[in-house]
Coordinates of C-alpha atoms in Angstrom, one line a residue:
M1 CA 0.0 0.0 0.0
S2 CA 1.5 3.4 -1.0
S3 CA 1.6 6.5 1.2
I4 CA -0.7 8.2 -1.3
A5 CA -3.3 5.6 -0.8
T6 CA -3.3 6.0 2.9
S7 CA -3.6 9.7 2.9
V8 CA -6.0 10.8 0.2
P9 CA -9.4 9.4 -0.9
L10 CA -10.3 8.6 -4.4
R11 CA -11.3 11.8 -6.3
A12 CA -12.6 12.4 -9.8
P13 CA -10.0 14.0 -12.2
R14 CA -12.2 17.2 -12.5
R15 CA -12.3 17.6 -8.7
A16 CA -8.6 17.0 -8.5
W17 CA -8.0 19.9 -10.8
L18 CA -10.1 22.1 -8.6
T19 CA -7.7 21.4 -5.8
D20 CA -4.5 21.5 -7.9
L21 CA -5.1 24.8 -9.7
P22 CA -5.0 27.1 -6.6
V23 CA -1.8 25.2 -5.4
L24 CA -0.2 25.8 -8.8
L25 CA -1.1 29.5 -8.6
V26 CA 0.7 29.5 -5.3
A27 CA 3.8 28.2 -7.0
V28 CA 3.5 31.0 -9.6
V29 CA 3.4 33.8 -7.0
W30 CA 6.2 32.2 -5.0
G31 CA 8.3 32.0 -8.1
A32 CA 7.8 35.7 -8.6
S33 CA 8.6 36.4 -4.9
Y34 CA 12.4 36.0 -5.4
L35 CA 12.6 39.2 -7.6
A36 CA 10.2 41.0 -5.2
A37 CA 12.2 40.1 -2.1
K38 CA 15.5 41.0 -3.6
G39 CA 14.1 44.3 -4.7
I40 CA 13.2 45.4 -1.1
T41 CA 15.5 43.4 1.2
T42 CA 19.1 43.7 2.2
T43 CA 21.2 41.9 4.8
H44 CA 20.4 44.5 7.4
T45 CA 16.6 44.7 6.8
V46 CA 15.6 41.0 6.6
V47 CA 13.8 40.9 10.0
A48 CA 12.3 44.3 9.6
V49 CA 10.8 43.4 6.2
L50 CA 9.4 40.2 7.6
V51 CA 7.7 42.1 10.4
L52 CA 6.2 44.5 7.9
R53 CA 5.3 41.7 5.5
F54 CA 3.2 39.8 8.0
A55 CA 1.9 42.7 10.1
V56 CA 0.3 44.4 7.0
V57 CA -2.3 41.6 6.6
L58 CA -2.7 40.4 10.1
P59 CA -5.2 43.0 11.4
A60 CA -7.5 42.4 8.5
L61 CA -7.3 38.7 9.0
A62 CA -8.1 39.0 12.7
V63 CA -11.1 41.2 12.1
A64 CA -12.5 39.0 9.3
G65 CA -12.0 35.8 11.2
R66 CA -12.8 36.9 14.7
R67 CA -15.7 34.5 15.1
G68 CA -13.7 31.6 14.0
L69 CA -10.8 32.6 16.3
R70 CA -13.2 32.6 19.3
A71 CA -14.5 29.1 18.3
L72 CA -11.0 27.5 18.2
S73 CA -10.3 25.1 21.0
A74 CA -7.1 25.2 23.1
A75 CA -5.7 22.3 21.1
Q76 CA -6.3 24.1 17.8
W77 CA -4.6 27.2 19.1
R78 CA -1.6 25.2 20.1
G79 CA -1.5 23.3 16.8
A80 CA -1.8 26.5 14.7
G81 CA 0.8 28.2 17.0
L82 CA 3.2 25.4 16.4
L83 CA 2.7 25.7 12.6
G84 CA 3.4 29.4 12.9
L85 CA 6.7 28.8 14.6
I86 CA 7.7 26.5 11.8
L87 CA 6.5 29.1 9.3
S88 CA 8.7 31.8 10.9
G89 CA 11.7 29.5 10.5
I90 CA 10.9 28.9 6.9
F91 CA 10.7 32.6 6.1
L92 CA 13.9 33.5 8.1
L93 CA 15.8 30.8 6.3
E94 CA 14.4 31.7 2.8
T95 CA 14.8 35.5 3.2
Y96 CA 18.4 35.3 4.5
G97 CA 19.1 32.7 1.9
V98 CA 17.9 34.7 -1.0
V99 CA 19.9 37.7 0.2
H100 CA 23.1 35.7 0.4
T101 CA 22.8 33.6 -2.9
S102 CA 21.5 34.0 -6.4
A103 CA 17.8 33.7 -7.3
T104 CA 18.9 30.9 -9.6
N105 CA 20.5 28.9 -6.8
A106 CA 17.6 29.6 -4.5
G107 CA 15.0 28.3 -7.0
L108 CA 17.0 25.1 -7.6
I109 CA 17.6 24.3 -4.0
I110 CA 14.1 25.0 -2.7
S111 CA 12.7 22.6 -5.3
L112 CA 14.2 19.7 -3.4
T113 CA 11.1 20.0 -1.2
M114 CA 9.2 17.9 -3.7
I115 CA 11.8 15.1 -3.1
F116 CA 12.0 15.5 0.7
T117 CA 8.3 15.5 1.3
P118 CA 7.3 12.1 -0.2
L119 CA 10.3 10.5 1.4
A120 CA 9.5 12.0 4.8
E121 CA 5.8 11.1 4.4
A122 CA 6.7 7.6 3.6
A123 CA 9.0 7.4 6.7
V124 CA 6.2 8.7 8.9
L125 CA 3.6 6.3 7.6
R126 CA 6.2 3.5 7.3
T127 CA 5.3 2.9 3.7
R128 CA 7.1 3.1 0.3
P129 CA 6.3 5.9 -2.1
P130 CA 5.1 4.8 -5.6
R131 CA 8.1 4.4 -7.8
A132 CA 6.4 6.4 -10.6
F133 CA 5.9 9.3 -8.2
L134 CA 9.6 9.4 -7.2
A135 CA 10.7 9.1 -10.8
A136 CA 8.4 12.0 -11.7
A137 CA 9.8 14.1 -8.9
G138 CA 13.4 13.2 -10.0
L139 CA 12.5 14.2 -13.6
S140 CA 11.2 17.6 -12.3
V141 CA 14.4 18.2 -10.3
A142 CA 16.5 17.3 -13.4
G143 CA 14.4 19.9 -15.3
V144 CA 15.1 22.5 -12.6
V145 CA 18.9 21.8 -13.0
L146 CA 18.7 22.4 -16.7
L147 CA 16.5 25.4 -16.2
T148 CA 18.9 27.1 -13.9
Q149 CA 21.9 26.5 -16.2
G150 CA 20.6 29.3 -18.4
G151 CA 21.1 31.7 -15.6
G152 CA 24.4 30.2 -14.5
F153 CA 24.7 28.0 -11.4
T154 CA 27.1 29.8 -9.0
T155 CA 29.5 28.3 -6.5
P156 CA 27.6 27.0 -3.4
S157 CA 27.6 29.5 -0.5
L158 CA 26.1 30.1 3.0
G159 CA 22.9 31.2 1.3
D160 CA 22.7 27.9 -0.5
L161 CA 22.9 26.1 2.8
L162 CA 20.1 28.3 4.2
M163 CA 17.9 27.5 1.2
L164 CA 18.5 23.8 1.8
L165 CA 17.4 24.1 5.4
A166 CA 14.4 26.1 4.2
A167 CA 13.5 23.2 1.9
L168 CA 13.6 20.8 4.8
A169 CA 11.5 23.2 6.9
R170 CA 8.9 23.5 4.2
T171 CA 8.7 19.7 4.3
V172 CA 8.1 19.7 8.0
H173 CA 5.4 22.4 7.6
V174 CA 3.5 20.5 5.0
L175 CA 3.6 17.2 7.0
A176 CA 2.7 19.0 10.2
M177 CA -0.4 20.5 8.6
A178 CA -1.5 17.0 7.5
R179 CA -0.6 15.2 10.7
I180 CA -1.7 17.6 13.5
K181 CA -5.2 16.2 14.2
A182 CA -6.4 19.3 16.2
V183 CA -6.2 21.6 13.2
R184 CA -8.1 19.4 10.7
S185 CA -11.6 20.5 11.8
A186 CA -10.8 24.2 12.1
D187 CA -11.5 26.7 9.3
S188 CA -8.5 27.7 7.2
L189 CA -8.9 31.4 7.9
S190 CA -8.6 31.1 11.6
L191 CA -5.6 28.7 11.3
T192 CA -3.9 31.0 8.9
T193 CA -4.4 34.0 11.2
V194 CA -2.9 32.2 14.2
Q195 CA 0.0 31.0 12.1
L196 CA 0.8 34.5 10.9
G197 CA 0.3 35.9 14.4
S198 CA 2.8 33.5 15.8
A199 CA 5.3 34.3 13.1
V200 CA 4.9 38.1 13.6
A201 CA 5.6 37.6 17.3
V202 CA 8.8 35.7 16.5
F203 CA 9.9 38.4 14.1
A204 CA 9.0 41.2 16.5
L205 CA 11.0 39.7 19.2
L206 CA 14.0 39.3 16.9
A207 CA 13.6 42.9 15.7
A208 CA 13.7 44.2 19.3
A209 CA 17.0 42.3 19.9
P210 CA 20.2 44.2 19.4
G211 CA 22.3 43.5 16.3
T212 CA 19.4 42.2 14.1
G213 CA 19.5 45.2 11.7
E214 CA 17.3 48.2 11.1
S215 CA 14.0 48.6 12.9
P216 CA 10.7 48.0 11.0
W217 CA 9.7 51.6 11.6
S218 CA 12.8 53.0 9.9
V219 CA 12.6 50.6 7.0
A220 CA 8.9 51.5 6.5
L221 CA 9.8 55.3 6.4
G222 CA 12.5 54.6 3.8
F223 CA 10.2 52.7 1.5
G224 CA 8.9 54.4 -1.7
P225 CA 6.0 53.4 -3.9
R226 CA 8.0 50.6 -5.6
E227 CA 9.1 49.1 -2.3
W228 CA 5.6 49.3 -0.9
A229 CA 4.2 47.6 -4.0
G230 CA 6.7 44.8 -3.6
L231 CA 5.9 44.4 0.1
L232 CA 2.1 44.3 -0.5
F233 CA 2.7 41.6 -3.2
L234 CA 4.7 39.5 -0.7
S235 CA 2.2 40.1 2.0
V236 CA -1.1 39.6 0.2
F237 CA -0.3 37.0 -2.5
C238 CA 2.9 35.2 -1.4
T239 CA 2.0 35.0 2.3
L240 CA -1.8 35.3 2.9
F241 CA -3.1 33.7 -0.2
A242 CA -0.3 31.1 -0.4
F243 CA -0.6 29.7 3.1
F244 CA -4.4 29.9 3.1
V245 CA -4.5 27.8 -0.1
Q246 CA -1.8 25.4 1.2
M247 CA -3.8 24.8 4.5
W248 CA -6.9 24.3 2.4
A249 CA -5.4 21.9 -0.1
V250 CA -3.3 19.7 2.1
R251 CA -6.5 18.6 3.9
R252 CA -8.0 17.6 0.5
T253 CA -5.1 15.8 -1.1
S254 CA -1.7 14.4 0.0
P255 CA 1.4 16.3 1.2
S256 CA 3.4 14.7 -1.6
R257 CA 1.0 15.9 -4.3
V258 CA 1.0 19.5 -2.8
S259 CA 4.8 19.5 -2.6
L260 CA 5.1 18.3 -6.2
L261 CA 2.9 21.1 -7.5
L262 CA 4.7 23.7 -5.4
G263 CA 7.9 22.2 -6.9
T264 CA 7.1 24.0 -10.1
E265 CA 8.1 27.2 -8.3
P266 CA 11.6 27.5 -10.0
L267 CA 9.9 27.3 -13.4
W268 CA 7.8 30.4 -12.6
A269 CA 10.8 32.0 -11.0
A270 CA 12.6 31.6 -14.4
A271 CA 9.5 32.9 -16.2
A272 CA 9.5 36.0 -13.9
G273 CA 13.1 36.5 -14.6
I274 CA 12.6 36.3 -18.4
A275 CA 9.6 38.6 -18.4
L276 CA 10.7 41.2 -15.8
A277 CA 14.5 41.0 -15.5
G278 CA 15.4 40.2 -19.1
D279 CA 16.9 36.8 -18.3
R280 CA 17.5 34.4 -21.3
P281 CA 17.3 30.7 -20.4
G282 CA 18.8 29.3 -23.7
L283 CA 18.1 25.9 -25.1
L284 CA 19.0 24.1 -21.8
G285 CA 16.6 26.3 -19.9
I286 CA 13.8 25.6 -22.3
A287 CA 14.4 21.9 -22.2
G288 CA 14.4 22.1 -18.4
A289 CA 11.1 23.9 -18.4
V290 CA 9.6 21.1 -20.5
L291 CA 11.0 18.5 -18.1
V292 CA 9.5 20.3 -15.1
L293 CA 6.1 20.4 -16.7
A294 CA 6.3 16.7 -17.8
G295 CA 7.5 15.6 -14.4
T296 CA 4.7 17.3 -12.4
T297 CA 2.1 16.1 -14.8
W298 CA 3.4 12.5 -14.5
G299 CA 3.6 12.9 -10.7
R300 CA 0.0 14.0 -10.5
R301 CA -1.1 11.0 -12.5
A302 CA 1.0 8.7 -10.3
A303 CA -0.6 10.2 -7.2
D304 CA -4.1 9.6 -8.7
E305 CA -3.3 6.0 -9.5
G306 CA -1.9 5.4 -6.0
A307 CA -5.1 6.8 -4.6
R308 CA -7.2 4.3 -6.6

């Protein structure tokens, strides 16, 4: 029995697409987030930007979901708070990683999440992932390698190590959302609000500590229209929308399937680079994009067959 079979019920293809499309859109906005983050963040403003990024949307979430928040049980608060702590670690690792490495390297390394997740899920469930699914994920990773060659893979650095740790943290977050029983019955809006609130608390504590860079207030005062546009994109689409969809989708499908779709993120990062930064992928990059699309399509079919 495969891990997919034990974690997701049989669904019609049409219904599967209804779940997959929002997750794929998350991969699109996350792919574009590398350019947005690099445009507004420096080594000395990472924590301040993270405070602003989360705090911008948190009040609106709290007001919109106040009834759901009051309905949460103590166990649901604890579960969502734990997810928020993991989320804060992901963003710290990713943001510092992007600052200290190239967007090309970051996109390649973070895509390893789609390999880590099915392996971790199989270990937790003590099952073996379908061979076709692993082969499809491997094909997608090979496509990412070719895709990044167009931008030039640079020498591994501290930033690359941070991105590797971020990929592992993403795996933990996806599995935790699927495995923490207390959060399964709560509505996604309330859980997302508590997660982001926990993350803001972590970032605010770090911002108050000496030696962590500029304060959120000074960074906000120094932002112009372009920086505020980038921050709002990161806040509304890459944070609020993305994690709301991820929480919603992972309870309707398997963590492995979600991670595979999110694994197309480097493809969209390359597309953003081509469209907005003038990058040229070349023949290897085009071949890599084709492999990423083929691998994710194959992986989705393998997941559906495993469910049956």
